Amino acid sequence: MKTTLKITVVLVMLFTIVSCNKKTRRNYQYMPNMYQPVGYEPYQESDAFKGDMEAQLPVDGTIPRGYSLYEIEDTTEGYEEAKAGLESPLDSSAVDYARGKELYDIYCGICHGNKGDGQGTLMKREKILGVPSYDTRELTAGSIYHVIYYGLNSMGSYANFMSEEERWQVVAYVEKLKADLEK
Amino acid sequence: MKHVIYRNLTSNILRLGFILLLTFSTTVLAQEGDPAKGKTLFNTNCAACHKLDKKMTGPALRNVEARLAEDEGLDREWLNKWIRNSSALIKSGDTYANKIWNEYNQTAMNAFPQLSDQDISDILAYTAATPPPPPEDPCIANPNGPNCGGGEPVDTLSNSIILGALALLFGLLAMALVLVNRTLKRFADAKGIAVAESDKGTPIWKAFIQNQFLVLVTSIALLLASGYFVYGYFMQVGVDQGYEPVQPIHYSHRIHAGDNKIDCKYCHSSARVSKTSGIPSLNVCMNCHKSIGEVAAETQLEGQEYGVDYNAEIQKLYKAVGWDETNQKYTGETSPVKWIRIHNLPDFAYFNHSQHVSVAGIECQTCHGPVEEMEIVSQYAPLTMGWCINCHRETNVKIKDNAYYTKIHEQLSKKYGVEQLTAAQMGGLECGKCHY
């Protein structure tokens, strides 16, 4: 009888230890004071800010360092204006097709296809529809940049994915793809 | 003699007539439009802005021709004009054209002069076709089928039946043995035969205690073993390998990165350029989910395997980002999603994503594991210092296309007498690199 009791006690203890080891919970830490930062971490929850988020948009009317303003508006007229007047600040020596391709394949190729023919993976799998091939559209550097910046119809804005210079590199690469398609 | 050609004249004429009839009837059918062709045309030309059953940038198009004819009295002629050049139609002052243009925020529809009459009939035939029934849920017909929530799968069921039967059999055998033993003893008692009792010597544990050498060896072995386990326990404190929290929105990396092959850096774009590989903000989700409000029926079925309703999860996203699906507009009522961070280094260790992702060109999977196969992401690597150091010792510095490293690599590889420098030889083991 005593043995049974002992075995039960051991089993219960083992069970408690095992059930403590939950995958959905973090492990114990030796010195949490050294592990947890005093300053704000990116994406941390904080009641000091609006919406209890540490991540906030820049204050209205300010520009982050190294950024510049894009003053053309997100309207049909704005699109026409960009298409007619906006030109790439990169000269031919600054255009880096290798980097343009790398960025294009990450951000655009998934729908527009790595060749720009509108046959990206999402299009082929019928997740996203109606992506045109570049050679069926009239594009200028300005209109490409404008659409990357604001998006168009179902396409969202890609302004927050890439810096200004990177966007212009992608524009140059898209122009190259369009030229290749039209050959 | 009769000329042979007239012999079957009647049937020949009939046959010819039938062929003629067929030829013309196909033309008539072609005028009707081919829904299959129409689908391809619709997907390439229209689907960027139109869905069949839901508003998108433009109105829903199911049965558009019939609806226009009934409600507005507009015919195919009007539709052709609209599709080929909607802005000209709007400028001409057409009432309904202007009405629909204003209703959709004066968004100009692309002109499609390249579509022929036949193309347009094909597309309209596609919009008028009855929608195919959704693929049947195998669990409705057969709730006990594999991968269904209700009912145990057949395999395990039969296994447990077999195991149960075996257990019963062994139980019966053991009982029979006990019974036989008891009966034999009773016989022996009745006949007066004394069953020879085995000679009881010193019990084994007493003998063990009496042998001091054995006691010593055993206690040393026990001490060493417990030392091993205690060390193991203390070393895993603070290590979160395998940590797998439940996220507020069930996001499947398996579907996004695995099936759809979206690049990791698409959503985690700041991993390229900053210390932190960002948790994507919801506008990144909305880049695609603005037009994907429901998953494909097959995907939804896959979800049952994991006990997830993917469509409900997309609705959670819409609620958080404040997207009104019916009107295709943001309401402005947003609420932050409290994602739970999995990979987290202690504050005293510095780690920079861009250095590893962009400069070293390390694959995300090297540290994060096969995320594209994970339905629920868990921490793959231990993220301990030993693990970092080990990788720095084994990984060669990527000097290709990196003018910044050319000179220092030349000098250092001469100093160490090696062809290829490892990250450790480049200074990747210096304390101050990560702890300051």
Coordinates of C-alpha atoms in Angstrom, one line a residue:
Chain A
M1 CA 0.0 0.0 0.0
K2 CA 2.8 2.4 0.9
T3 CA 4.6 1.6 -2.3
T4 CA 1.5 2.5 -4.3
L5 CA 1.2 5.8 -2.5
K6 CA 4.9 6.6 -3.2
I7 CA 4.5 5.8 -6.9
T8 CA 1.4 8.0 -7.1
V9 CA 3.3 10.9 -5.5
V10 CA 6.2 10.6 -7.9
L11 CA 3.9 10.3 -10.9
V12 CA 1.9 13.4 -9.8
M13 CA 5.2 15.4 -9.3
L14 CA 6.5 14.3 -12.7
F15 CA 3.1 15.2 -14.3
T16 CA 3.2 18.7 -12.7
I17 CA 6.8 19.3 -13.9
V18 CA 5.9 18.2 -17.5
S19 CA 2.7 20.2 -17.6
C20 CA 4.7 23.3 -16.6
N21 CA 6.8 23.0 -19.7
K22 CA 4.3 24.7 -22.0
K23 CA 5.2 25.6 -25.6
T24 CA 3.0 28.6 -25.5
R25 CA 4.8 30.3 -22.7
R26 CA 8.3 31.7 -22.4
N27 CA 10.9 30.0 -20.3
Y28 CA 12.1 31.4 -17.0
Q29 CA 15.0 33.9 -17.1
Y30 CA 17.9 34.2 -14.8
M31 CA 17.9 38.0 -14.5
P32 CA 14.9 39.5 -16.1
N33 CA 16.3 43.0 -15.3
M34 CA 19.1 42.4 -17.7
Y35 CA 16.9 40.7 -20.3
Q36 CA 14.1 43.2 -20.5
P37 CA 15.1 46.6 -22.0
V38 CA 14.5 49.8 -20.1
G39 CA 14.1 51.8 -23.3
Y40 CA 11.3 51.1 -25.8
E41 CA 11.7 48.2 -28.1
P42 CA 10.3 48.4 -31.7
Y43 CA 6.6 47.5 -31.7
Q44 CA 6.4 47.4 -28.0
E45 CA 3.1 48.1 -26.2
S46 CA 3.1 51.3 -24.3
D47 CA 0.5 53.4 -22.7
A48 CA 2.5 56.6 -23.3
F49 CA 1.3 56.7 -27.0
K50 CA -1.8 56.8 -29.0
G51 CA -3.4 53.4 -29.5
D52 CA -1.0 51.9 -26.8
M53 CA 1.6 51.4 -29.5
E54 CA 5.2 52.4 -29.5
A55 CA 5.3 52.5 -33.3
Q56 CA 3.9 55.8 -34.4
L57 CA 3.7 57.7 -37.7
P58 CA 5.8 60.9 -38.0
V59 CA 4.0 64.0 -36.8
D60 CA 2.0 65.8 -39.5
G61 CA 4.1 68.3 -41.4
T62 CA 7.5 66.6 -40.6
I63 CA 9.8 64.5 -42.7
P64 CA 12.2 61.9 -41.4
R65 CA 15.8 62.7 -42.0
G66 CA 17.0 61.5 -45.4
Y67 CA 13.5 61.6 -46.9
S68 CA 12.1 64.1 -49.3
L69 CA 8.6 65.2 -50.2
Y70 CA 6.6 63.8 -53.0
E71 CA 4.1 66.5 -53.8
I72 CA 2.1 65.1 -56.6
E73 CA -1.4 64.1 -55.3
D74 CA -3.0 60.7 -55.4
T75 CA -5.7 61.5 -58.0
T76 CA -6.3 60.8 -61.6
E77 CA -4.9 64.3 -62.4
G78 CA -1.9 63.6 -60.2
Y79 CA -1.3 60.4 -62.2
E80 CA -1.4 62.3 -65.5
E81 CA 0.9 65.0 -64.1
A82 CA 3.5 62.4 -63.0
K83 CA 3.2 60.5 -66.2
A84 CA 3.9 63.6 -68.3
G85 CA 6.4 65.5 -66.1
L86 CA 8.2 63.4 -63.5
E87 CA 11.6 62.1 -64.3
S88 CA 14.1 59.8 -62.6
P89 CA 16.8 61.6 -60.6
L90 CA 19.1 58.7 -61.3
D91 CA 21.5 59.3 -64.1
S92 CA 22.7 56.3 -66.3
S93 CA 25.7 55.6 -64.1
A94 CA 23.6 55.4 -60.9
V95 CA 21.2 52.9 -62.3
D96 CA 22.0 49.4 -60.9
Y97 CA 19.9 46.8 -62.6
A98 CA 21.1 44.0 -60.3
R99 CA 19.7 45.8 -57.3
G100 CA 16.6 46.8 -59.2
K101 CA 16.0 43.2 -60.1
E102 CA 16.6 42.0 -56.6
L103 CA 14.0 44.5 -55.3
Y104 CA 11.6 43.9 -58.1
D105 CA 11.7 40.1 -57.6
I106 CA 10.9 40.6 -53.9
Y107 CA 8.1 43.2 -54.1
C108 CA 6.7 43.2 -57.7
G109 CA 7.5 39.8 -59.3
I110 CA 5.1 38.0 -57.0
C111 CA 2.1 39.5 -59.0
H112 CA 3.6 41.1 -62.1
G113 CA 5.9 38.1 -62.9
N114 CA 9.7 38.2 -62.8
K115 CA 9.6 39.1 -66.5
G116 CA 6.9 41.7 -66.1
D117 CA 4.4 39.8 -68.2
G118 CA 1.8 39.8 -65.5
Q119 CA 2.3 36.1 -64.8
G120 CA 3.5 36.1 -61.2
T121 CA 3.0 33.2 -58.8
L122 CA -0.1 34.7 -57.2
M123 CA -1.6 35.4 -60.7
K124 CA -0.9 31.8 -61.8
R125 CA -2.5 30.4 -58.7
E126 CA -5.5 32.7 -59.3
K127 CA -5.1 34.4 -55.9
I128 CA -4.8 37.8 -57.5
L129 CA -6.3 38.5 -60.9
G130 CA -6.1 41.1 -63.6
V131 CA -2.4 41.9 -63.5
P132 CA -1.6 43.3 -66.9
S133 CA 1.6 42.7 -68.9
Y134 CA 3.8 45.8 -69.0
D135 CA 3.9 45.8 -72.8
T136 CA 0.1 46.3 -73.0
R137 CA 0.3 49.5 -71.0
E138 CA 1.6 52.9 -71.7
L139 CA 4.2 53.6 -69.1
T140 CA 6.7 56.4 -68.3
A141 CA 9.2 56.6 -65.5
G142 CA 7.0 59.1 -63.8
S143 CA 3.8 57.0 -64.0
I144 CA 5.7 53.9 -62.7
Y145 CA 7.0 55.9 -59.8
H146 CA 3.6 57.4 -59.0
V147 CA 2.0 54.0 -59.0
I148 CA 4.7 52.5 -56.8
Y149 CA 4.2 55.4 -54.4
Y150 CA 0.4 55.4 -54.2
G151 CA -0.7 52.2 -55.7
L152 CA -3.5 52.0 -58.3
N153 CA -6.9 50.4 -58.1
S154 CA -6.2 47.0 -56.4
M155 CA -2.5 47.5 -56.1
G156 CA -1.5 49.0 -52.8
S157 CA 1.1 51.6 -52.0
Y158 CA 4.7 50.4 -51.9
A159 CA 6.1 53.6 -50.5
N160 CA 6.9 52.1 -47.1
F161 CA 8.7 49.1 -48.5
M162 CA 11.5 50.9 -50.3
S163 CA 13.4 54.1 -49.9
E164 CA 13.2 56.8 -52.6
E165 CA 16.4 55.7 -54.3
E166 CA 15.3 52.1 -54.3
R167 CA 12.0 53.0 -55.8
W168 CA 13.7 54.7 -58.7
Q169 CA 16.0 51.7 -59.2
V170 CA 12.9 49.5 -59.5
V171 CA 11.4 52.1 -62.0
A172 CA 14.5 51.7 -64.1
Y173 CA 14.3 47.9 -64.0
V174 CA 10.6 48.0 -64.9
E175 CA 11.4 50.2 -67.9
K176 CA 14.0 47.6 -68.9
L177 CA 11.5 44.7 -68.6
K178 CA 9.0 46.6 -70.7
A179 CA 11.6 47.2 -73.4
D180 CA 12.6 43.5 -73.3
L181 CA 8.9 42.4 -73.6
E182 CA 8.4 44.7 -76.6
K183 CA 11.3 43.3 -78.5
Chain B
M1 CA -28.4 2.6 -117.5
K2 CA -29.0 5.1 -114.8
H3 CA -26.3 7.5 -113.7
V4 CA -25.1 6.3 -110.3
I5 CA -24.8 9.7 -108.8
Y6 CA -28.6 10.1 -108.5
R7 CA -29.0 6.9 -106.6
N8 CA -28.6 8.4 -103.1
L9 CA -29.6 11.9 -104.1
T10 CA -32.2 12.4 -101.4
S11 CA -30.0 11.3 -98.5
N12 CA -27.0 13.2 -99.9
I13 CA -29.1 16.4 -100.0
L14 CA -30.2 15.7 -96.5
R15 CA -26.7 15.2 -95.3
L16 CA -25.5 18.3 -97.0
G17 CA -28.3 20.3 -95.5
F18 CA -27.4 18.9 -92.1
I19 CA -23.8 20.0 -92.5
L20 CA -24.9 23.4 -93.6
L21 CA -27.2 23.6 -90.6
L22 CA -24.4 22.6 -88.3
T23 CA -22.0 25.2 -89.8
F24 CA -24.5 28.0 -89.3
S25 CA -25.6 26.9 -85.9
T26 CA -22.0 27.0 -84.6
T27 CA -21.8 30.6 -85.8
V28 CA -24.9 31.4 -83.9
L29 CA -23.5 29.6 -80.8
A30 CA -20.2 31.6 -81.2
Q31 CA -22.2 34.8 -81.2
E32 CA -23.5 33.6 -77.8
G33 CA -20.0 33.7 -76.3
D34 CA -17.8 31.1 -74.8
P35 CA -17.7 31.3 -71.0
A36 CA -14.3 29.4 -70.8
K37 CA -12.6 31.9 -73.1
G38 CA -14.5 34.7 -71.3
K39 CA -13.0 33.6 -68.0
T40 CA -9.4 34.0 -69.3
L41 CA -10.2 37.3 -70.8
F42 CA -12.0 38.4 -67.6
N43 CA -9.1 37.4 -65.4
T44 CA -6.5 39.2 -67.5
N45 CA -8.5 42.4 -68.4
C46 CA -11.2 43.0 -65.8
A47 CA -10.4 41.2 -62.6
A48 CA -8.0 43.9 -61.4
C49 CA -11.0 46.1 -60.6
H50 CA -14.1 43.8 -60.9
K51 CA -15.2 40.7 -59.1
L52 CA -18.3 38.7 -60.0
D53 CA -20.1 38.9 -56.7
K54 CA -18.5 41.7 -54.8
K55 CA -17.8 45.3 -55.2
M56 CA -14.1 46.1 -55.7
T57 CA -12.7 49.2 -57.4
G58 CA -15.6 48.8 -59.8
P59 CA -19.0 47.2 -59.4
A60 CA -19.8 43.5 -59.2
L61 CA -20.3 42.0 -62.7
R62 CA -22.4 38.9 -62.2
N63 CA -25.2 38.9 -64.9
V64 CA -24.3 42.5 -65.7
E65 CA -25.9 42.4 -69.2
A66 CA -29.2 41.1 -67.9
R67 CA -29.3 43.5 -65.0
L68 CA -28.5 46.5 -67.2
A69 CA -31.2 45.5 -69.6
E70 CA -33.8 45.1 -66.9
D71 CA -33.0 48.0 -64.6
E72 CA -31.7 50.6 -67.0
G73 CA -32.9 49.5 -70.4
L74 CA -29.4 49.5 -71.7
D75 CA -28.4 47.1 -74.5
R76 CA -25.2 45.5 -75.7
E77 CA -24.5 48.5 -77.8
W78 CA -24.1 50.7 -74.7
L79 CA -21.9 48.1 -73.0
N80 CA -19.6 47.9 -76.0
K81 CA -19.2 51.6 -76.0
W82 CA -18.6 51.7 -72.3
I83 CA -16.0 48.9 -72.3
R84 CA -14.1 50.3 -75.3
N85 CA -14.0 53.9 -74.1
S86 CA -15.9 54.7 -71.0
S87 CA -14.5 58.3 -70.6
A88 CA -15.9 59.2 -74.1
L89 CA -19.3 57.9 -73.0
I90 CA -19.2 59.9 -69.8
K91 CA -18.2 63.0 -71.7
S92 CA -21.0 62.5 -74.1
G93 CA -23.3 63.1 -71.2
D94 CA -24.9 59.7 -71.0
T95 CA -27.0 59.7 -67.7
Y96 CA -26.2 56.2 -66.5
A97 CA -22.5 56.4 -67.4
N98 CA -22.2 59.6 -65.4
K99 CA -24.2 58.1 -62.5
I100 CA -21.9 55.0 -62.2
W101 CA -18.8 57.2 -62.6
N102 CA -19.8 59.4 -59.7
E103 CA -20.9 56.4 -57.6
Y104 CA -17.4 54.9 -57.9
N105 CA -15.5 58.1 -56.9
Q106 CA -14.9 59.2 -60.5
T107 CA -12.3 56.5 -61.0
A108 CA -11.7 56.2 -64.7
M109 CA -12.0 52.8 -66.1
N110 CA -9.3 51.7 -68.5
A111 CA -10.4 51.8 -72.2
F112 CA -10.3 48.4 -73.9
P113 CA -10.4 49.2 -77.7
Q114 CA -8.5 46.0 -78.4
L115 CA -11.5 43.8 -77.3
S116 CA -13.5 42.5 -80.3
D117 CA -17.3 42.0 -80.3
Q118 CA -16.6 38.3 -79.9
D119 CA -14.3 38.9 -76.9
I120 CA -17.0 41.0 -75.2
S121 CA -19.6 38.4 -75.8
D122 CA -17.3 35.8 -74.3
I123 CA -16.7 37.9 -71.2
L124 CA -20.4 38.6 -70.8
A125 CA -21.1 34.9 -71.3
Y126 CA -18.7 34.2 -68.4
T127 CA -20.4 36.8 -66.2
A128 CA -23.8 35.3 -67.0
A129 CA -22.8 31.6 -66.4
T130 CA -24.1 30.0 -63.3
P131 CA -21.4 29.8 -60.6
P132 CA -19.9 26.3 -60.1
P133 CA -21.0 24.8 -56.8
P134 CA -18.3 25.0 -54.1
P135 CA -16.3 21.8 -53.7
E136 CA -18.1 19.5 -51.3
D137 CA -16.9 19.3 -47.8
P138 CA -16.1 15.6 -47.4
C139 CA -16.9 15.9 -43.7
I140 CA -20.6 16.7 -44.4
A141 CA -21.1 13.5 -46.4
N142 CA -18.9 11.4 -44.2
P143 CA -18.2 12.9 -40.7
N144 CA -16.0 10.0 -39.8
G145 CA -13.8 10.5 -42.8
P146 CA -10.1 11.3 -42.4
N147 CA -9.1 14.9 -41.4
C148 CA -12.5 15.6 -40.0
G149 CA -13.0 17.3 -36.7
G150 CA -15.8 14.9 -35.5
G151 CA -15.3 11.2 -35.1
E152 CA -12.0 9.4 -34.7
P153 CA -10.1 8.6 -37.8
V154 CA -10.7 5.0 -38.9
D155 CA -7.0 3.9 -38.5
T156 CA -6.7 4.8 -34.9
L157 CA -10.1 3.4 -34.2
S158 CA -9.3 -0.1 -35.5
N159 CA -5.9 0.1 -33.8
S160 CA -7.5 0.7 -30.4
I161 CA -10.0 -2.1 -31.0
I162 CA -7.1 -4.5 -31.6
L163 CA -5.1 -3.3 -28.7
G164 CA -8.2 -3.5 -26.4
A165 CA -8.8 -7.1 -27.5
L166 CA -5.2 -8.0 -26.9
A167 CA -5.3 -6.5 -23.4
L168 CA -8.5 -8.5 -22.6
L169 CA -6.8 -11.7 -23.8
F170 CA -3.8 -11.2 -21.6
G171 CA -6.0 -10.3 -18.7
L172 CA -7.9 -13.6 -19.2
L173 CA -4.6 -15.6 -19.4
A174 CA -3.3 -14.1 -16.2
M175 CA -6.5 -14.9 -14.4
A176 CA -6.5 -18.5 -15.7
L177 CA -2.9 -18.9 -14.5
V178 CA -3.8 -17.7 -11.0
L179 CA -6.8 -20.0 -10.9
V180 CA -4.8 -23.0 -12.0
N181 CA -2.1 -22.2 -9.4
R182 CA -4.7 -22.0 -6.7
T183 CA -6.4 -25.3 -7.7
L184 CA -3.1 -27.1 -7.8
K185 CA -2.2 -25.8 -4.3
R186 CA -5.6 -27.0 -3.0
F187 CA -4.9 -30.5 -4.5
A188 CA -1.5 -30.6 -2.9
D189 CA -3.0 -29.6 0.5
A190 CA -5.7 -32.3 0.2
K191 CA -3.2 -35.0 -0.6
G192 CA -0.9 -33.8 2.2
I193 CA 2.1 -33.1 0.1
A194 CA 4.2 -30.2 1.4
V195 CA 5.2 -27.9 -1.5
A196 CA 8.9 -27.2 -1.1
E197 CA 9.3 -23.6 0.0
S198 CA 12.3 -21.8 -1.6
D199 CA 15.1 -21.1 0.8
K200 CA 15.0 -17.5 1.9
G201 CA 18.5 -16.1 1.9
T202 CA 19.5 -12.5 2.7
P203 CA 17.3 -10.2 0.6
I204 CA 19.2 -8.5 -2.2
W205 CA 18.9 -4.9 -0.8
K206 CA 20.4 -6.1 2.5
A207 CA 23.3 -7.7 0.7
F208 CA 23.7 -4.5 -1.3
I209 CA 24.0 -2.4 1.9
Q210 CA 26.5 -4.8 3.3
N211 CA 28.8 -4.4 0.3
Q212 CA 30.3 -0.9 0.9
F213 CA 32.2 -0.8 -2.4
L214 CA 29.0 -1.2 -4.4
V215 CA 27.3 1.5 -2.3
L216 CA 30.2 3.9 -3.0
V217 CA 30.2 3.3 -6.7
T218 CA 26.4 3.5 -7.0
S219 CA 26.3 6.8 -5.1
I220 CA 29.0 8.3 -7.3
A221 CA 27.1 7.2 -10.4
L222 CA 23.9 8.7 -9.0
L223 CA 25.6 11.9 -8.1
L224 CA 27.1 12.2 -11.6
A225 CA 23.8 11.4 -13.2
S226 CA 21.9 14.0 -11.2
G227 CA 24.7 16.5 -11.8
Y228 CA 24.2 16.0 -15.5
F229 CA 20.5 16.6 -15.3
V230 CA 20.8 19.6 -13.0
Y231 CA 23.3 21.1 -15.3
G232 CA 21.0 20.5 -18.3
Y233 CA 18.1 22.1 -16.5
F234 CA 20.1 25.2 -15.5
M235 CA 21.5 25.6 -19.0
Q236 CA 18.1 25.7 -20.6
V237 CA 16.8 28.5 -18.3
G238 CA 16.4 31.6 -20.5
V239 CA 16.3 29.5 -23.7
D240 CA 13.1 29.7 -25.6
Q241 CA 13.7 27.1 -28.3
G242 CA 10.4 25.7 -29.5
Y243 CA 8.4 28.7 -28.1
E244 CA 5.1 28.6 -30.0
P245 CA 2.6 31.2 -28.8
V246 CA -0.9 31.6 -30.1
Q247 CA -1.1 34.7 -32.1
P248 CA -4.2 37.1 -32.0
I249 CA -4.7 36.5 -35.8
H250 CA -3.9 33.0 -37.1
Y251 CA -1.4 33.8 -39.8
S252 CA -0.2 30.8 -41.8
H253 CA 3.4 31.1 -43.0
R254 CA 2.8 27.8 -44.7
I255 CA 0.3 29.3 -47.1
H256 CA 1.9 32.7 -47.7
A257 CA 5.6 31.8 -47.9
G258 CA 5.3 28.1 -48.7
D259 CA 2.4 27.7 -51.2
N260 CA 2.3 31.2 -52.6
K261 CA 6.1 31.6 -52.5
I262 CA 6.0 35.2 -51.3
D263 CA 9.5 36.3 -50.4
C264 CA 10.2 36.7 -46.6
K265 CA 11.4 40.2 -47.3
Y266 CA 8.2 41.2 -48.9
C267 CA 6.5 41.5 -45.6
H268 CA 9.6 41.8 -43.4
S269 CA 11.1 44.5 -45.6
S270 CA 13.0 46.3 -42.9
A271 CA 15.2 43.2 -42.4
R272 CA 17.1 44.4 -45.5
V273 CA 17.9 47.8 -44.1
S274 CA 17.6 48.0 -40.4
K275 CA 18.4 46.3 -37.1
T276 CA 14.9 45.0 -36.6
S277 CA 13.1 42.7 -39.0
G278 CA 9.8 44.4 -38.7
I279 CA 6.5 42.8 -37.9
P280 CA 4.6 44.0 -40.9
S281 CA 2.0 46.7 -40.4
L282 CA -1.5 45.9 -41.6
N283 CA -1.3 47.9 -44.8
V284 CA 1.2 45.3 -46.0
C285 CA -1.5 42.6 -45.5
M286 CA -4.0 44.8 -47.2
N287 CA -1.8 45.1 -50.3
C288 CA -3.2 41.7 -51.2
H289 CA -6.1 41.1 -48.9
K290 CA -7.9 44.2 -50.2
S291 CA -8.8 41.9 -53.1
I292 CA -8.6 38.5 -51.3
G293 CA -11.5 38.6 -48.9
E294 CA -12.0 34.9 -48.8
V295 CA -9.5 32.0 -49.3
A296 CA -10.0 29.4 -52.0
A297 CA -12.4 26.6 -51.1
E298 CA -9.6 24.1 -51.1
T299 CA -7.5 26.2 -48.7
Q300 CA -10.5 26.5 -46.4
L301 CA -10.8 22.7 -46.3
E302 CA -7.1 22.5 -45.5
G303 CA -7.7 24.7 -42.5
Q304 CA -9.9 22.0 -40.9
E305 CA -6.8 19.9 -40.5
Y306 CA -5.4 22.6 -38.2
G307 CA -8.8 23.6 -36.7
V308 CA -8.7 27.1 -38.3
D309 CA -11.3 29.0 -40.2
Y310 CA -9.1 31.1 -42.5
N311 CA -12.0 33.3 -43.7
A312 CA -12.8 34.2 -40.1
E313 CA -9.1 35.2 -39.6
I314 CA -9.2 37.5 -42.6
Q315 CA -12.3 39.1 -41.1
K316 CA -10.3 39.7 -37.9
L317 CA -7.7 41.5 -40.1
Y318 CA -10.5 43.7 -41.7
K319 CA -11.8 44.5 -38.3
A320 CA -8.4 45.5 -37.0
V321 CA -7.5 47.6 -40.0
G322 CA -11.0 49.1 -40.3
W323 CA -11.8 47.9 -43.8
D324 CA -15.5 47.9 -44.8
E325 CA -15.7 45.1 -47.3
T326 CA -19.1 45.9 -48.7
N327 CA -18.3 49.5 -49.5
Q328 CA -14.6 48.8 -50.2
K329 CA -13.6 51.7 -48.0
Y330 CA -11.5 52.2 -44.8
T331 CA -13.7 53.3 -41.9
G332 CA -10.9 54.8 -39.9
E333 CA -11.7 52.7 -36.8
T334 CA -8.6 50.8 -36.2
S335 CA -7.4 48.7 -33.4
P336 CA -3.8 47.5 -33.0
V337 CA -3.1 43.7 -33.3
K338 CA -1.1 42.5 -30.4
W339 CA 1.2 40.1 -32.1
I340 CA 3.4 38.1 -29.8
R341 CA 7.1 38.4 -30.5
I342 CA 8.8 35.0 -30.7
H343 CA 12.5 35.6 -31.5
N344 CA 13.8 38.0 -28.9
L345 CA 17.4 38.5 -27.8
P346 CA 18.1 39.7 -24.3
D347 CA 18.7 43.4 -24.0
F348 CA 22.5 42.9 -23.4
A349 CA 23.1 41.3 -26.8
Y350 CA 23.1 43.4 -29.9
F351 CA 22.0 41.8 -33.2
N352 CA 21.5 43.6 -36.5
H353 CA 19.4 42.0 -39.2
S354 CA 20.6 44.1 -42.2
Q355 CA 24.2 43.1 -41.4
H356 CA 23.3 39.4 -41.7
V357 CA 20.6 39.6 -44.4
S358 CA 22.0 42.2 -46.8
V359 CA 25.8 42.2 -46.2
A360 CA 26.4 38.5 -45.4
G361 CA 23.5 37.3 -47.6
I362 CA 22.4 34.7 -45.0
E363 CA 19.2 33.0 -45.8
C364 CA 16.4 33.7 -43.3
Q365 CA 15.9 30.0 -42.8
T366 CA 19.4 29.5 -41.4
C367 CA 18.3 31.0 -38.1
H368 CA 14.6 30.9 -38.3
G369 CA 14.2 27.4 -39.7
P370 CA 11.8 26.2 -42.4
V371 CA 9.2 28.9 -41.6
E372 CA 7.6 28.3 -45.0
E373 CA 6.4 24.9 -43.7
M374 CA 5.2 26.1 -40.4
E375 CA 1.5 26.6 -39.9
I376 CA 2.2 28.1 -36.5
V377 CA 5.7 29.6 -36.2
S378 CA 7.9 28.5 -33.4
Q379 CA 11.4 29.4 -32.4
Y380 CA 13.7 27.1 -34.3
A381 CA 17.2 28.1 -33.1
P382 CA 18.2 28.2 -29.4
L383 CA 19.6 31.8 -29.9
T384 CA 22.2 31.2 -27.3
M385 CA 25.7 32.7 -27.4
G386 CA 27.3 29.4 -28.1
W387 CA 25.0 29.0 -31.1
C388 CA 26.0 32.5 -32.5
I389 CA 29.7 31.9 -31.9
N390 CA 29.6 28.5 -33.6
C391 CA 28.1 29.9 -36.7
H392 CA 30.6 32.8 -36.8
R393 CA 33.4 30.2 -36.6
E394 CA 32.0 28.1 -39.5
T395 CA 30.8 30.8 -41.9
N396 CA 33.0 32.3 -44.4
V397 CA 32.8 36.0 -45.0
K398 CA 31.0 36.9 -48.2
I399 CA 33.4 39.1 -50.0
K400 CA 32.0 38.8 -53.5
D401 CA 30.7 42.1 -54.8
N402 CA 31.8 43.9 -51.6
A403 CA 34.5 46.4 -52.2
Y404 CA 34.3 47.4 -48.5
Y405 CA 35.9 44.1 -47.5
T406 CA 38.4 43.6 -50.3
K407 CA 41.4 45.3 -48.7
I408 CA 40.9 44.1 -45.2
H409 CA 40.2 40.5 -46.4
E410 CA 43.5 40.5 -48.4
Q411 CA 45.5 41.6 -45.4
L412 CA 43.8 39.4 -42.8
S413 CA 43.9 36.2 -44.9
K414 CA 47.7 36.8 -45.4
K415 CA 48.1 37.2 -41.6
Y416 CA 46.2 34.0 -40.8
G417 CA 47.5 32.2 -43.9
V418 CA 44.0 31.1 -45.1
E419 CA 42.2 31.3 -48.4
Q420 CA 38.8 32.3 -46.9
L421 CA 38.3 34.2 -43.7
T422 CA 35.6 33.1 -41.4
A423 CA 33.4 35.7 -39.6
A424 CA 35.3 34.8 -36.4
Q425 CA 38.6 35.7 -38.0
M426 CA 37.1 39.0 -39.2
G427 CA 36.4 39.9 -35.6
G428 CA 33.1 38.2 -35.1
L429 CA 34.2 36.9 -31.7
E430 CA 35.1 40.2 -30.1
C431 CA 33.0 40.8 -27.0
G432 CA 32.4 44.4 -27.9
K433 CA 30.8 43.5 -31.2
C434 CA 27.6 42.3 -29.5
H435 CA 27.9 43.3 -25.9
Y436 CA 28.3 47.0 -25.1

